[in-house]
Short mmCIF file of C-alpha atoms in Angstrom, two decimals:
data_model
loop_
_atom_site.label_atom_id
_atom_site.label_comp_id
_atom_site.label_asym_id
_atom_site.label_seq_id
_atom_site.Cartn_x
_atom_site.Cartn_y
_atom_site.Cartn_z
CA MET A 1 119.31 44.71 47.50
CA SER A 2 122.31 46.03 49.39
CA GLU A 3 124.35 49.17 49.22
CA THR A 4 127.15 47.44 47.30
CA THR A 5 124.87 46.31 44.46
CA VAL A 6 124.30 49.81 43.09
CA ASP A 7 127.07 51.77 41.42
CA PHE A 8 125.65 55.26 41.16
CA SER A 9 126.67 57.73 38.47
CA PRO A 10 128.09 61.15 39.39
CA ALA A 11 124.64 62.65 38.74
CA ALA A 12 122.90 60.35 41.23
CA ALA A 13 125.65 59.95 43.82
CA PRO A 14 124.92 63.09 45.90
CA LEU A 15 121.31 62.03 46.47
CA ALA A 16 122.34 58.42 47.08
CA GLU A 17 124.51 59.50 49.99
CA ARG A 18 121.48 60.94 51.77
CA LEU A 19 118.58 58.83 50.52
CA LEU A 20 119.92 55.33 49.92
CA GLU A 21 118.91 53.93 53.30
CA PRO A 22 115.23 55.01 53.17
CA ALA A 23 115.13 54.11 49.47
CA LEU A 24 116.22 50.54 50.24
CA GLU A 25 113.58 50.39 52.96
CA ILE A 26 110.95 51.37 50.39
CA LEU A 27 112.12 48.61 48.05
CA THR A 28 111.64 45.97 50.75
CA ARG A 29 107.89 46.68 50.70
CA TYR A 30 107.59 45.11 47.25
CA PRO A 31 108.03 41.46 46.15
CA ALA A 32 111.28 40.42 44.54
CA GLY A 33 111.22 41.28 40.87
CA ARG A 34 108.48 43.88 41.38
CA GLU A 35 110.67 46.66 42.77
CA ARG A 36 109.77 48.90 39.84
CA SER A 37 106.44 49.53 41.56
CA ALA A 38 108.41 51.50 44.16
CA LEU A 39 108.94 54.35 41.68
CA LEU A 40 106.06 56.47 43.00
CA PRO A 41 107.22 56.60 46.64
CA LEU A 42 110.84 56.98 45.50
CA LEU A 43 109.92 60.12 43.56
CA HIS A 44 108.28 61.52 46.69
CA LEU A 45 111.42 60.61 48.61
CA VAL A 46 113.53 62.59 46.14
CA GLN A 47 111.32 65.61 46.74
CA THR A 48 112.06 65.47 50.49
CA GLU A 49 115.57 66.69 49.67
CA GLU A 50 115.11 69.03 46.74
CA GLY A 51 111.45 69.99 46.85
CA HIS A 52 111.06 68.83 43.25
CA VAL A 53 112.16 66.04 40.92
CA SER A 54 115.46 67.24 39.52
CA PRO A 55 117.58 65.51 36.83
CA SER A 56 119.67 64.10 39.71
CA GLY A 57 116.50 62.70 41.25
CA VAL A 58 115.50 61.08 37.97
CA ALA A 59 118.95 59.49 37.67
CA PHE A 60 118.84 58.24 41.26
CA CYS A 61 115.42 56.56 40.81
CA ALA A 62 116.43 55.03 37.48
CA GLU A 63 119.69 53.58 38.76
CA ILE A 64 118.36 52.12 41.99
CA LEU A 65 115.47 50.46 40.09
CA GLY A 66 117.50 49.38 37.08
CA ILE A 67 115.36 51.22 34.54
CA ASN A 68 116.17 54.08 32.18
CA LYS A 69 115.65 57.76 32.86
CA ALA A 70 112.99 58.09 30.16
CA GLN A 71 110.79 55.64 32.07
CA VAL A 72 111.21 57.66 35.27
CA GLY A 73 110.55 60.92 33.46
CA ALA A 74 107.35 59.55 31.93
CA VAL A 75 105.93 58.95 35.41
CA ALA A 76 107.28 62.16 36.94
CA THR A 77 105.68 64.28 34.21
CA PHE A 78 102.33 62.46 34.35
CA TYR A 79 101.36 63.15 37.98
CA THR A 80 100.90 66.75 39.12
CA MET A 81 102.18 66.00 42.65
CA TYR A 82 105.67 65.57 41.21
CA LYS A 83 107.12 69.01 40.65
CA ARG A 84 109.66 69.54 37.88
CA ARG A 85 111.05 72.82 39.18
CA PRO A 86 111.84 74.18 42.66
CA THR A 87 108.72 74.64 44.77
CA GLY A 88 108.15 76.84 47.81
CA GLU A 89 108.11 75.70 51.41
CA TYR A 90 104.31 75.77 51.33
CA LEU A 91 102.25 74.68 48.34
CA VAL A 92 98.93 76.52 48.54
CA SER A 93 96.22 74.95 46.38
CA VAL A 94 92.86 76.58 45.67
CA CYS A 95 90.08 74.47 44.21
CA THR A 96 88.56 76.16 41.17
CA ASN A 97 86.49 73.25 39.92
CA THR A 98 82.73 73.46 39.34
CA LEU A 99 81.22 73.68 42.82
CA CYS A 100 84.12 75.52 44.46
CA ASN A 101 84.11 77.94 41.54
CA VAL A 102 80.40 78.62 41.97
CA MET A 103 80.97 79.18 45.69
CA GLY A 104 83.75 81.71 45.09
CA GLY A 105 86.89 79.62 44.53
CA GLN A 106 88.02 81.67 41.55
CA GLU A 107 87.73 84.89 43.54
CA VAL A 108 89.87 83.32 46.29
CA TYR A 109 92.52 82.30 43.78
CA ASP A 110 92.50 85.67 42.02
CA GLN A 111 92.93 87.54 45.31
CA LEU A 112 95.83 85.30 46.36
CA SER A 113 97.47 85.69 42.97
CA GLU A 114 97.25 89.48 43.16
CA HIS A 115 98.38 89.59 46.79
CA LEU A 116 101.37 87.30 46.27
CA GLY A 117 102.29 88.62 42.83
CA VAL A 118 102.50 85.15 41.29
CA GLY A 119 100.39 83.03 38.98
CA HIS A 120 99.65 79.33 38.72
CA ASP A 121 102.58 77.09 39.67
CA GLN A 122 104.76 80.09 40.47
CA THR A 123 106.71 80.77 43.67
CA THR A 124 107.10 83.99 45.61
CA ALA A 125 110.50 85.68 45.66
CA ASP A 126 111.14 84.65 49.28
CA GLY A 127 110.64 80.99 48.37
CA LYS A 128 107.85 80.57 50.91
CA ILE A 129 104.68 80.12 48.84
CA THR A 130 103.93 78.32 45.60
CA LEU A 131 100.40 79.00 44.37
CA GLU A 132 98.35 76.66 42.22
CA HIS A 133 94.73 76.19 41.25
CA ALA A 134 93.49 72.63 41.63
CA GLU A 135 90.83 70.96 39.53
CA CYS A 136 89.30 69.14 42.51
CA LEU A 137 90.27 68.70 46.15
CA ALA A 138 87.45 66.23 46.96
CA ALA A 139 85.75 68.40 49.58
CA CYS A 140 82.65 69.75 47.83
CA ASP A 141 80.72 69.96 51.11
CA TYR A 142 83.24 72.55 52.36
CA ALA A 143 83.46 74.59 49.14
CA PRO A 144 85.48 76.55 48.42
CA VAL A 145 88.52 74.92 50.02
CA VAL A 146 92.22 75.74 50.29
CA THR A 147 94.91 73.20 51.12
CA VAL A 148 98.50 73.65 52.23
CA ASN A 149 100.83 70.86 51.15
CA TYR A 150 97.77 68.70 50.38
CA ASP A 151 96.24 69.02 53.86
CA PHE A 152 92.88 70.77 54.24
CA THR A 153 93.53 74.12 55.86
CA VAL A 154 90.71 76.57 55.12
CA ASP A 155 87.13 75.41 54.57
CA GLN A 156 84.48 77.69 53.05
CA ALA A 157 87.32 80.04 52.25
CA THR A 158 87.00 83.71 51.46
CA PRO A 159 89.58 85.96 49.79
CA GLU A 160 90.24 87.54 53.20
CA SER A 161 90.75 84.24 55.05
CA ALA A 162 93.05 82.95 52.30
CA VAL A 163 95.24 86.07 52.41
CA GLU A 164 95.39 85.83 56.20
CA LEU A 165 96.58 82.22 55.84
CA VAL A 166 99.45 82.95 53.46
CA GLU A 167 100.58 85.96 55.48
CA GLY A 168 100.82 83.76 58.56
CA LEU A 169 102.87 81.21 56.64
CA ARG A 170 105.23 83.89 55.32
CA ASN A 171 105.73 85.17 58.86
CA GLY A 172 106.84 81.77 60.10
CA GLU A 173 103.53 80.79 61.66
CA ARG A 174 101.68 77.54 61.07
CA PRO A 175 98.00 78.34 61.55
CA ALA A 176 95.73 75.62 62.92
CA PRO A 177 93.82 73.97 60.04
CA SER A 178 90.05 73.87 59.86
CA ARG A 179 90.38 70.09 59.97
CA GLY A 180 92.98 67.52 59.07
CA ALA A 181 96.58 67.09 60.18
CA ARG A 182 98.85 69.80 61.50
CA ILE A 183 100.43 71.99 58.81
CA CYS A 184 103.92 70.91 57.77
CA SER A 185 106.39 71.94 55.09
CA LEU A 186 106.23 70.49 51.58
CA LYS A 187 109.38 68.42 52.14
CA GLU A 188 107.93 67.01 55.36
CA MET A 189 104.76 66.09 53.50
CA GLN A 190 106.78 64.35 50.77
CA TYR A 191 108.36 62.19 53.48
CA GLN A 192 104.89 61.05 54.52
CA LEU A 193 103.83 60.46 50.91
CA ALA A 194 106.90 58.25 50.52
CA GLY A 195 105.33 55.99 53.13
CA PHE A 196 106.95 57.09 56.38
CA ALA A 197 105.11 58.23 59.50
CA ASP A 198 105.05 61.88 60.52
CA PRO A 199 107.74 62.09 63.23
CA ARG A 200 106.05 65.00 65.02
CA ASP A 201 104.28 63.96 68.19
CA GLY A 202 100.50 64.19 67.76
CA ALA A 203 100.77 65.76 64.32
CA VAL A 204 97.94 63.71 62.84
CA ALA A 205 95.66 63.98 65.88
CA ASP A 206 94.96 67.70 65.68
CA GLY A 207 92.23 67.71 63.08
CA VAL A 208 88.60 67.00 63.80
CA ALA A 209 85.78 66.00 61.47
CA GLY A 210 83.81 68.98 60.19
CA ALA A 211 80.08 69.56 60.59
CA PRO A 212 79.15 68.63 56.98
CA THR A 213 80.96 65.31 57.37
CA LEU A 214 79.02 64.49 60.54
CA ARG A 215 75.68 65.81 59.29
CA GLY A 216 74.26 62.40 58.42
CA VAL A 217 75.23 60.89 61.77
CA ARG A 218 73.69 63.77 63.71
CA LEU A 219 70.44 63.62 61.76
CA ALA A 220 70.22 59.91 62.50
CA GLN A 221 70.79 60.58 66.19
CA GLU A 222 68.21 63.37 66.31
CA HIS A 223 65.53 61.20 64.71
CA GLY A 224 66.46 57.99 66.47
CA ILE A 225 67.43 56.19 63.27
CA ALA A 226 69.64 53.15 63.70
CA VAL A 227 70.31 49.87 61.95
CA ALA A 228 68.23 47.16 63.58
CA GLY A 229 70.30 44.71 65.56
CA PHE A 230 73.59 46.41 64.67
CA ASP A 231 76.45 45.64 67.04
CA PRO A 232 79.71 47.44 66.20
CA ASP A 233 81.65 44.81 68.15
CA SER A 234 80.21 41.84 66.25
CA PRO A 235 82.75 39.91 64.16
CA ILE A 236 82.59 40.05 60.38
CA THR A 237 81.07 36.87 59.00
CA LYS A 238 82.49 35.07 56.02
CA THR A 239 80.39 35.17 52.86
CA LYS A 240 81.96 32.10 51.24
CA SER A 241 81.58 28.60 52.62
CA PRO A 242 84.69 26.37 52.75
CA ARG A 243 85.17 23.85 49.99
CA GLU A 244 84.50 20.20 50.70
CA GLY A 245 86.77 17.79 48.90
CA ASN A 246 87.79 18.84 45.41
CA ALA A 247 84.41 20.15 44.28
CA LEU A 248 83.52 23.83 44.15
CA PRO A 249 80.49 25.06 46.12
CA GLN A 250 78.76 25.91 42.86
CA GLN A 251 79.28 22.40 41.58
CA GLN A 252 77.95 20.87 44.78
CA ALA A 253 74.85 23.06 44.61
CA ALA A 254 74.25 21.93 41.04
CA ASP A 255 74.66 18.28 42.01
CA ASP A 256 72.13 18.65 44.82
CA LYS A 257 69.38 19.94 42.51
CA PRO A 258 66.66 17.40 41.57
CA ALA A 259 66.34 16.28 37.98
CA PRO A 260 63.99 18.46 35.89
CA SER A 261 60.43 17.23 35.50
CA ARG A 262 58.90 16.04 32.20
CA ALA A 263 56.97 19.30 31.87
CA VAL A 264 60.16 21.35 32.26
CA ALA A 265 61.91 19.25 29.63
CA VAL A 266 59.05 19.74 27.18
CA ALA A 267 59.07 23.51 27.79
CA ARG A 268 62.80 23.73 27.13
CA LYS A 269 62.41 21.75 23.90
CA ALA A 270 59.62 24.08 22.75
CA ALA A 271 61.74 27.14 23.51
CA GLY A 272 64.55 25.72 21.41
CA ALA A 273 62.18 25.14 18.51
CA VAL A 274 60.94 28.74 18.69
CA LYS A 275 64.52 30.07 18.61
CA ALA A 276 65.31 27.90 15.58
CA ALA A 277 62.21 29.13 13.74
CA ALA A 278 63.09 32.75 14.51
CA GLY A 279 66.58 32.20 13.14
CA ALA A 280 65.17 30.72 9.92
CA VAL A 281 62.85 33.71 9.46
CA ALA A 282 65.74 36.15 9.96
CA GLU A 283 67.85 34.25 7.45
CA LYS A 284 65.05 34.30 4.88
CA ALA A 285 64.52 38.03 5.41
CA GLY A 286 68.20 38.64 4.80
CA ALA A 287 68.06 36.67 1.56
CA VAL A 288 65.08 38.69 0.36
CA ALA A 289 66.88 41.96 1.15
CA ASP A 290 69.91 40.82 -0.86
CA LYS A 291 67.66 39.85 -3.75
CA VAL A 292 66.11 43.30 -4.09
CA GLY A 293 69.59 44.85 -4.08
CA GLU A 294 69.64 46.63 -0.75
CA HIS A 295 73.20 47.25 0.40
CA ARG A 296 74.25 49.06 3.55
CA HIS A 297 77.59 50.63 4.35
CA ALA A 298 78.46 52.54 7.51
CA GLY A 299 74.79 52.81 8.47
CA ARG A 300 73.70 54.34 5.14
CA THR A 301 71.63 52.76 2.37
CA THR A 302 73.00 53.18 -1.15
CA VAL A 303 71.20 52.92 -4.50
CA ALA A 304 70.15 49.36 -5.32
CA GLY A 305 72.63 47.69 -7.65
CA ASP A 306 75.54 49.98 -6.64
CA VAL A 307 77.80 47.71 -4.58
CA LYS A 308 80.93 49.82 -4.83
CA ASP A 309 82.55 50.86 -1.55
CA PRO A 310 81.90 54.59 -0.91
CA GLU A 311 85.58 55.17 -0.11
CA VAL A 312 86.62 53.65 -3.46
CA ARG A 313 83.99 55.72 -5.25
CA ALA A 314 85.26 58.91 -3.57
CA ALA A 315 88.86 58.09 -4.46
CA GLU A 316 87.92 57.53 -8.10
CA SER A 317 86.07 60.83 -8.23
CA ARG A 318 89.19 62.62 -6.99
CA ASN A 319 91.52 60.72 -9.28
CA PRO A 320 89.65 59.42 -12.34
CA THR A 321 92.76 58.52 -14.39
CA GLY A 322 94.58 56.59 -11.63
CA ASP A 323 97.92 58.29 -12.40
CA THR A 324 98.70 59.07 -8.76
CA PRO A 325 96.56 56.83 -6.55
CA GLY A 326 95.06 58.47 -3.50
CA ARG A 327 96.01 62.01 -4.50
CA PRO A 328 93.96 64.64 -6.36
CA GLN A 329 95.21 65.68 -9.76
CA THR A 330 96.89 69.08 -9.69
CA THR A 331 98.60 71.14 -12.35
CA THR A 332 101.40 73.65 -11.86
CA PRO A 333 100.63 77.00 -13.53
CA GLU A 334 103.20 78.35 -15.91
CA PRO A 335 105.22 81.39 -14.71
CA THR A 336 103.85 84.67 -16.09
CA ASN A 337 107.08 86.70 -15.96
CA ALA A 338 110.84 86.27 -16.04
CA ALA A 339 111.37 86.87 -12.31
CA GLU A 340 108.82 84.24 -11.37
CA ALA A 341 110.31 81.79 -13.87
CA ALA A 342 113.77 82.28 -12.34
CA GLY A 343 112.40 81.65 -8.89
CA VAL A 344 110.65 78.44 -9.93
CA ALA A 345 113.80 77.20 -11.68
CA GLY A 346 115.86 77.74 -8.53
CA ASN A 347 113.42 75.83 -6.32
CA LYS A 348 114.80 72.29 -6.43
CA PRO A 349 112.33 69.51 -5.64
CA ALA A 350 112.73 67.62 -2.38
CA GLY A 351 114.25 64.17 -2.66
CA ASP A 352 114.00 60.95 -0.65
CA GLY A 353 110.83 62.07 1.08
CA LYS A 354 112.57 65.03 2.71
CA PRO A 355 110.86 68.43 2.91
CA ALA A 356 111.72 71.19 0.49
CA GLY A 357 114.67 73.17 1.77
CA ASP A 358 116.46 70.12 3.19
CA THR A 359 120.02 70.59 1.86
CA ARG A 360 120.95 66.95 1.86
CA GLY A 361 117.67 65.92 0.30
CA ASN A 362 118.00 68.47 -2.49
CA GLU A 363 121.54 67.38 -3.24
CA GLU A 364 120.43 63.76 -3.51
CA ALA A 365 117.55 64.76 -5.78
CA LYS A 366 119.88 66.32 -8.34
#
C-alpha cells in the first residue's frame, strides 16, 4: 500500500498528514489481504496524537483499512484501553478488584477521587490526571496496586502514597516506579502499544523485579533446591521425529506393532458380544417403559396416557376457544360515564403493527 492509494476524506485528512507513514509501517506487519488485523495498533496510533479515539481517528482507521466506520467503532468501544473522550496526560488506575479491595484498594481510590475532585474516567481541570478504577491489574502479590499509563508505579499502595504520586505528576515530576518501565505520558505509551519501541534511552531498563516475584527463586536458593541435571545453556530438543517417506510417525508405529495373539482376539470378540447384549437389554427396557405409558418431557414425568406437549397444554388453557392463538382472551370493559366514553372513542387503534399514538399508523388504520 502506498500513499497514493488512499484518498482520505476531509475528516481523516488532518490525521493522515501526521500518521500515514507509521500507519503504513504497521500495515506491513500483516500478510496481504489481512491488513484489517492492524486495526488494534492503528487505534493506539491515533491516540498518540489526540489522546483518545475521536471521530477523525475512526474515519482515518476505516479509510486506510478499507472498512466502514461502524466496524471501527465496534472495536473502539469494546476495549477499555481505547478512550472515547479526551484523557489526561497521566491515566492513573487503581485496582479495586477482590484482593486489592480487601487490601485497601477502594480506600486508595476514594482518597484519590476526593483529593483530585474527579470520579471514575474523569479528568482534572488542568488536564493532567484522569482517574479510573480497574477491575484487575494482574499483580495480586503486590496488592493494592496503582498504575500510571498502564505501567506499575505504586505497589502495596496506601491513600497517602497514592496522593503523593499524583501530586508529583501534577507538579511536572515523574516519580520512579516501584518496578517496571520509566513513567511516560499517555500519548508516549500509546506509541509503544502501537508496536514501536520507546525512544527514550534506557526507559525500559529502570524497573527491577519485586520481592514477591522473586520469592520462589530465593526459597529454592536458600534450601538448595534445583532441577537435577538442568543446564540453562542446553539446546531445546525437538519433541517430534521427522517423517520418513510419505507415512506419518503414528502410522509407522502402528505398522511396527506385532499382530494380536489368539487370546487377545477372543477377548475382543467377547467384549463386543457383551456390548451387544447390553444394547439389547436397554432397547427392551425402553419398550417396556413405552408400554406402561411413561412419557418424559423436559426432565419431568407426566401422567401415563397424557402425551400432549406441556407447552401446547398451557396454550390451550390460556386460549380454550382458539380465537386468537397464543394470546390470552381479554375483554374491554364498557365505559361507565360520558367522559370516559368520549375518551375511548377518540383513542384510535394502532394500524400496521405501529404503536398507539403513531400518527401515520392511525391514519392508515382509519
